[in-house]
PDB file of C-alpha atoms in Angstrom:
ATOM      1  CA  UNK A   1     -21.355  74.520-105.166  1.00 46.00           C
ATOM      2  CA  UNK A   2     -24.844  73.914-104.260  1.00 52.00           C
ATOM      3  CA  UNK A   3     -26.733  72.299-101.386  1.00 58.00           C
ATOM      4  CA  UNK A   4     -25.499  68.795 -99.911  1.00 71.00           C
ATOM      5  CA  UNK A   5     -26.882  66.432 -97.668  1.00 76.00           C
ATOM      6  CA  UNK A   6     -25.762  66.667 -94.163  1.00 83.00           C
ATOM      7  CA  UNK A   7     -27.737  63.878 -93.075  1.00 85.00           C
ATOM      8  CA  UNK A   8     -25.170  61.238 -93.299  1.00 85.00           C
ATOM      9  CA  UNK A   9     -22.478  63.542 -91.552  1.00 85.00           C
ATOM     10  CA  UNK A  10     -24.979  64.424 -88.760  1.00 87.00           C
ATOM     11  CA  UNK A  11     -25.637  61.010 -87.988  1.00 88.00           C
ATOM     12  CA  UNK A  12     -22.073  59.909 -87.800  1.00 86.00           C
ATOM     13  CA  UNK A  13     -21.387  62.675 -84.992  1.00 88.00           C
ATOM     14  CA  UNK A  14     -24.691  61.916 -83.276  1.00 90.00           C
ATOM     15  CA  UNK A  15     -23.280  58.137 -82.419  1.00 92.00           C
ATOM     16  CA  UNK A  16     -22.536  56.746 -79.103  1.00 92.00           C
ATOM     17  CA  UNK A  17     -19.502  55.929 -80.477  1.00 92.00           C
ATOM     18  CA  UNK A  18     -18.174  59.200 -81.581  1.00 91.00           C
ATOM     19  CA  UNK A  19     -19.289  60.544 -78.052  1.00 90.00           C
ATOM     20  CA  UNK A  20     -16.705  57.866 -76.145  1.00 93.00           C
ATOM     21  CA  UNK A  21     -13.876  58.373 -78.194  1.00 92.00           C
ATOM     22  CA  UNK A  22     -14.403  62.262 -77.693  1.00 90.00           C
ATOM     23  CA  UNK A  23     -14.558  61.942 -74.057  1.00 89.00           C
ATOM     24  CA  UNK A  24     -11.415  58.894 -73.677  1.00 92.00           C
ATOM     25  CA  UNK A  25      -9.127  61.071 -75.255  1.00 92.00           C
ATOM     26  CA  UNK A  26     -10.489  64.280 -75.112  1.00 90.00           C
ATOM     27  CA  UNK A  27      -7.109  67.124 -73.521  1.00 89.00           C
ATOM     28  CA  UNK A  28      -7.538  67.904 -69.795  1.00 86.00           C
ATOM     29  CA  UNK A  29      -4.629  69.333 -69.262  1.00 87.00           C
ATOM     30  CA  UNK A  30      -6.118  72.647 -68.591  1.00 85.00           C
ATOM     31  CA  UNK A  31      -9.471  71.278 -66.583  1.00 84.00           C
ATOM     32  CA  UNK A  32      -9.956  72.089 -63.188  1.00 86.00           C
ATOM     33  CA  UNK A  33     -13.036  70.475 -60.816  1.00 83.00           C
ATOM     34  CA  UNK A  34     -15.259  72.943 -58.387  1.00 84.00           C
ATOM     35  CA  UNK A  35     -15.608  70.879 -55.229  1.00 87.00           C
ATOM     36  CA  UNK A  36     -19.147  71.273 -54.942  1.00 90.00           C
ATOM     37  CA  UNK A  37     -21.428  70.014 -57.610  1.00 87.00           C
ATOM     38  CA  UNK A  38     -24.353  72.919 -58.605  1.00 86.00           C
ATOM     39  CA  UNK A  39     -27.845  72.192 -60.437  1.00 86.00           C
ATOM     40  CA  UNK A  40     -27.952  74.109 -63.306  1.00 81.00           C
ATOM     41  CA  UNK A  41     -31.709  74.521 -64.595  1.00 76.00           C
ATOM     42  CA  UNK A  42     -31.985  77.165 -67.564  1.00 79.00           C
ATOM     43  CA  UNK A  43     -35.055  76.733 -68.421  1.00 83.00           C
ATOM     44  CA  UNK A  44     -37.531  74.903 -66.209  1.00 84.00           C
ATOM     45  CA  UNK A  45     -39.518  71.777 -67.697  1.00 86.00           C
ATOM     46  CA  UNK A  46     -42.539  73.868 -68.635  1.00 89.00           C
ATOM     47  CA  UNK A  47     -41.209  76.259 -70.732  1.00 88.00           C
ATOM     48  CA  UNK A  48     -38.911  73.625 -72.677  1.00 87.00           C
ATOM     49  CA  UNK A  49     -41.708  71.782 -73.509  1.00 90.00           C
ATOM     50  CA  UNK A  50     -45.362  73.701 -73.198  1.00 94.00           C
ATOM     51  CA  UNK A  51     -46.721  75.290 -76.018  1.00 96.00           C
ATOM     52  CA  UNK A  52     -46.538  79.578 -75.759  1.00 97.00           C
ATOM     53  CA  UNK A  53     -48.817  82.252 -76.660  1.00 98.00           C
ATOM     54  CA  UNK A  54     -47.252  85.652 -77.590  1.00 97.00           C
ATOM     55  CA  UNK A  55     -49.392  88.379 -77.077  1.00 94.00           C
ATOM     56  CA  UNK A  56     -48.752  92.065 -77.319  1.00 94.00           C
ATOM     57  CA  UNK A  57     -50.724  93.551 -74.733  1.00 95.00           C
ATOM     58  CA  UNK A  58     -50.999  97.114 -76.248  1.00 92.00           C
ATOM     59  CA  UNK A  59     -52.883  95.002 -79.562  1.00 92.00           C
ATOM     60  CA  UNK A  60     -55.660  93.916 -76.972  1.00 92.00           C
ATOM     61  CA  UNK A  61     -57.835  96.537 -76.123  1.00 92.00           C
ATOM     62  CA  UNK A  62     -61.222  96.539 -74.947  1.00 88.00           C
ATOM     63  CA  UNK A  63     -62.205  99.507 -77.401  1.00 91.00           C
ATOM     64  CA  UNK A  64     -60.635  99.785 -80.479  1.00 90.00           C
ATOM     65  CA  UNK A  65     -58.535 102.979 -81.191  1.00 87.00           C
ATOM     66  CA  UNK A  66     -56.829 102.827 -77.561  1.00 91.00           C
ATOM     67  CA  UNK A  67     -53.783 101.366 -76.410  1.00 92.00           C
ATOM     68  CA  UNK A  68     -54.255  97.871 -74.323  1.00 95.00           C
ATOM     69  CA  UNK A  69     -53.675  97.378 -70.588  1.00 97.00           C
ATOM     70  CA  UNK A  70     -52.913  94.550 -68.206  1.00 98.00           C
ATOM     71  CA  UNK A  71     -56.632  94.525 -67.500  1.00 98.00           C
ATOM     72  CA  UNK A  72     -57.961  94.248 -71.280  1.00 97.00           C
ATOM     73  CA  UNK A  73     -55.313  90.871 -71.360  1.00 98.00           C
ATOM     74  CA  UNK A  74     -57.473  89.563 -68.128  1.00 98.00           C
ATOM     75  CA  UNK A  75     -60.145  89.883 -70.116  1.00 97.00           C
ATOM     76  CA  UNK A  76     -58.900  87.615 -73.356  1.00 95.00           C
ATOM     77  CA  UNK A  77     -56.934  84.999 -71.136  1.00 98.00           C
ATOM     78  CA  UNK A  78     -59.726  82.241 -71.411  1.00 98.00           C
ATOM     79  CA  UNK A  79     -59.369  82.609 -75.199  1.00 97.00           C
ATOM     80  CA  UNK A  80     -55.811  81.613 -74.625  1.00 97.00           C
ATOM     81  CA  UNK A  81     -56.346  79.160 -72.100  1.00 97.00           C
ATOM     82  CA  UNK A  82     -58.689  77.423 -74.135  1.00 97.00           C
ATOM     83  CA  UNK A  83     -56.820  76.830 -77.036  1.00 98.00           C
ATOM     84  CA  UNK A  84     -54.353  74.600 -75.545  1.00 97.00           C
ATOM     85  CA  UNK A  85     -51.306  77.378 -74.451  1.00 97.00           C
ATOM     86  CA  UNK A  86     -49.355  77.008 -71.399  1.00 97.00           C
ATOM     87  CA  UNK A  87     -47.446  80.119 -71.144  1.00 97.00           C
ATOM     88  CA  UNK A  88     -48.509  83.503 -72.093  1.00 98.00           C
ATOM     89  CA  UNK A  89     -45.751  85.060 -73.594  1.00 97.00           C
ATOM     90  CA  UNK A  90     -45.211  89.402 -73.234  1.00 97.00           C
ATOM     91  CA  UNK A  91     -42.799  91.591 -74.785  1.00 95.00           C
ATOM     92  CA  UNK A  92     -40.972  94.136 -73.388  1.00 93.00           C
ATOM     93  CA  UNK A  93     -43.120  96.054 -70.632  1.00 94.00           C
ATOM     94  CA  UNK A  94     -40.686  98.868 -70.223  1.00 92.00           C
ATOM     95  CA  UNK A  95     -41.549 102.620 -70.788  1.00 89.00           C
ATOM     96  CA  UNK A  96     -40.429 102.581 -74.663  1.00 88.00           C
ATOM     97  CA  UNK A  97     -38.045 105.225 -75.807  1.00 86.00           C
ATOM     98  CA  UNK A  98     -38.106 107.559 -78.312  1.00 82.00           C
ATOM     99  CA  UNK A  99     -34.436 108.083 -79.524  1.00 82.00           C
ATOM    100  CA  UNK A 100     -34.478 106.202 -83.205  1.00 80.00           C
ATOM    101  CA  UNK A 101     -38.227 105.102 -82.492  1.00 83.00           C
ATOM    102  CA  UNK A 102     -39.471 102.658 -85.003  1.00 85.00           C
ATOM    103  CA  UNK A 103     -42.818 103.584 -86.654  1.00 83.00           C
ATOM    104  CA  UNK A 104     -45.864 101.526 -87.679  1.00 81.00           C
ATOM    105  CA  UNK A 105     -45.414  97.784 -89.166  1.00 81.00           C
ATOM    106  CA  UNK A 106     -41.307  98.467 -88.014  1.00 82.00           C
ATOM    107  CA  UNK A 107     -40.791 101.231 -90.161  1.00 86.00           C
ATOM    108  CA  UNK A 108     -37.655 103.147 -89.757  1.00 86.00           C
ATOM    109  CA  UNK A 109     -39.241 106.265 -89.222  1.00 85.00           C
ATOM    110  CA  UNK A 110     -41.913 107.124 -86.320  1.00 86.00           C
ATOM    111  CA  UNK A 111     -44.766 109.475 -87.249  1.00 87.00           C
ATOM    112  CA  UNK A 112     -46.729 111.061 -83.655  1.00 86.00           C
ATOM    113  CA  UNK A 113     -48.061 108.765 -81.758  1.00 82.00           C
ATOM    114  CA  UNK A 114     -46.574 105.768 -83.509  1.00 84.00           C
ATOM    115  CA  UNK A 115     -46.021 103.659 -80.433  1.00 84.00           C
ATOM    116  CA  UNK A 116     -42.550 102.488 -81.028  1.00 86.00           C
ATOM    117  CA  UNK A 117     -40.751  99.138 -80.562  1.00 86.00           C
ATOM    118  CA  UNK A 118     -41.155  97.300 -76.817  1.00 86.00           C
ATOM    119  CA  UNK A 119     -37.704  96.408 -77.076  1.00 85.00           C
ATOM    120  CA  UNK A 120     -36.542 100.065 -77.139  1.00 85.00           C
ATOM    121  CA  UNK A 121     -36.865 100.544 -73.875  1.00 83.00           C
ATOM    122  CA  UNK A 122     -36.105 103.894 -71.883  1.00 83.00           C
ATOM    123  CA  UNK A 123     -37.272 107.120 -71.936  1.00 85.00           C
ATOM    124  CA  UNK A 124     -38.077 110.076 -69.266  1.00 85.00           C
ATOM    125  CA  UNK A 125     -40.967 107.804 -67.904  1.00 88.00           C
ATOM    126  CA  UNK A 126     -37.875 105.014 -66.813  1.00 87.00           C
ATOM    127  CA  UNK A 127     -36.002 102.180 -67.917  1.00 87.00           C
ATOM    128  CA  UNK A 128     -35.829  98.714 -67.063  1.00 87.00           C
ATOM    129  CA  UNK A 129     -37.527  98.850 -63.455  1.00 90.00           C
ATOM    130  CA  UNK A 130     -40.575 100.538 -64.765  1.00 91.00           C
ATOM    131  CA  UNK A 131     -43.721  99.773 -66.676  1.00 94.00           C
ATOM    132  CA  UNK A 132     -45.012 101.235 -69.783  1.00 93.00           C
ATOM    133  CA  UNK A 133     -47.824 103.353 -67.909  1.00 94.00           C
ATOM    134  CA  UNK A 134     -50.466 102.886 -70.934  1.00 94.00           C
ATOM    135  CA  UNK A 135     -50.199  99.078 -69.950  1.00 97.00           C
ATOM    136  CA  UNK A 136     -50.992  99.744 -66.245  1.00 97.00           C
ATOM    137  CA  UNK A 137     -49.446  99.830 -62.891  1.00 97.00           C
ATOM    138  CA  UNK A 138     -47.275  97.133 -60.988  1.00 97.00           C
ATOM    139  CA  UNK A 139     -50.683  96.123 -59.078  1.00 98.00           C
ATOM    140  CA  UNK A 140     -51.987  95.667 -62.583  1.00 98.00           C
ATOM    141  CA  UNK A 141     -49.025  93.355 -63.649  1.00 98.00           C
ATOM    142  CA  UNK A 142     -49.607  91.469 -60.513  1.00 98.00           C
ATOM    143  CA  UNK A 143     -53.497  91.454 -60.725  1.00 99.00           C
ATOM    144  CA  UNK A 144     -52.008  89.413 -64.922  1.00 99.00           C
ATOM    145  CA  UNK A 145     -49.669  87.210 -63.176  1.00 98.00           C
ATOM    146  CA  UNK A 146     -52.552  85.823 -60.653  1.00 99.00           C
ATOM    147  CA  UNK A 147     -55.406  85.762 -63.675  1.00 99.00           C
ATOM    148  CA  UNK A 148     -52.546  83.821 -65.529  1.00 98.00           C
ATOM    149  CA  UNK A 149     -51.957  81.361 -62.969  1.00 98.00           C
ATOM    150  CA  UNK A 150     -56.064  80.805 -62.576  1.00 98.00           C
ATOM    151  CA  UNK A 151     -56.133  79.809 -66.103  1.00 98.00           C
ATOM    152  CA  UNK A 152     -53.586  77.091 -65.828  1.00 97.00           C
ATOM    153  CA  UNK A 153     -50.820  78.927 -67.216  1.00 97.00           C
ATOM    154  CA  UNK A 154     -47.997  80.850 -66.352  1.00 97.00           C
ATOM    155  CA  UNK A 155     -46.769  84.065 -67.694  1.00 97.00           C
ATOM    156  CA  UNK A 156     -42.694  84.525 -69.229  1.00 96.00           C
ATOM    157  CA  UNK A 157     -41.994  88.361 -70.239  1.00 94.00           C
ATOM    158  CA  UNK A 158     -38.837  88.674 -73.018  1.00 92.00           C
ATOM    159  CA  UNK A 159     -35.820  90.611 -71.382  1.00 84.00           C
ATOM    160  CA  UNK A 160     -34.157  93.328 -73.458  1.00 83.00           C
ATOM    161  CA  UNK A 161     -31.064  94.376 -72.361  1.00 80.00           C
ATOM    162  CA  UNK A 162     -30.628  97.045 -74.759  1.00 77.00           C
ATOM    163  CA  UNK A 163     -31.597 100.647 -74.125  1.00 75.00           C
ATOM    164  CA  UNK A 164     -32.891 103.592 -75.794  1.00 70.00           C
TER     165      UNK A 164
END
């Protein structure tokens, strides 16, 4: 069975129609109703609609053949500004771990001094409350955050939950 078009079956569901019949005779047997009524905002407006830049800071460095900081991003964030971007997007700024690190280009095994994935985060330098200390200090962070903000844009760091 190959491929078939959905289009026909999308638009059906998509209908008004479909959407009142659904809700007049849809089972609420089991519903129950919190007295207050909360706001639930999961994303706010800018980052639904404004157009990101992901950057890995470590890729940024003022002198090539050293790992980039907070400070070296400062540097490039007019670049980014000026090409349109709202939000400066960051991976993982944990300490990275080493247990099963990933190697260069995401390669299953690490050679020395392959830096490893961001999203592996924890190692003796700390976990999720710390920062990677070839990026920079917390002051630094802040110092990217503020620079951000100048440029018209705000700054949205991925969350890993996982662990290393």
């Amino acid at each position: 069975a190959g491929l078939r078009d959905t289009s026909r079956a999308i638009e059906t569901v998509l209908t008004p129609q479909l959407d009142r019949l659904m809700y007049a005779y849809s089972d609420r047997n089991l519903a129950t109703k919190y007295s207050t009524e909360l706001d639930v905002v999961v994303d706010p407006v800018l980052a639904r609609t404004g157009a990101w830049y992901e950057l890995f800071p470590r890729s940024w460095p003022a002198e090539p053949g050293r790992h980039g900081t907070f400070q070296d991003v400062i540097q490039h964030l007019a670049y980014v500004a000026d090409m349109g971007f709202d939000i400066l997007y960051l991976p993982p700024i944990h300490p990275i771990g080493v247990t099963h690190r990933k190697g260069q280009n995401n390669t299953v095994t690490a050679e020395p001094g392959d830096p490893g994935s961001p999203w592996a985060i924890g190692s003796e330098e700390g976990g999720h409350k710390a920062i990677h200390r070839e990026l920079g200090t917390l002051d630094d962070f802040h110092a990217l955050v503020e620079a951000t903000e100048r440029h018209g844009m705000k700054l949205a760091l991925d969350i890993a939950f996982q662990c290393s």
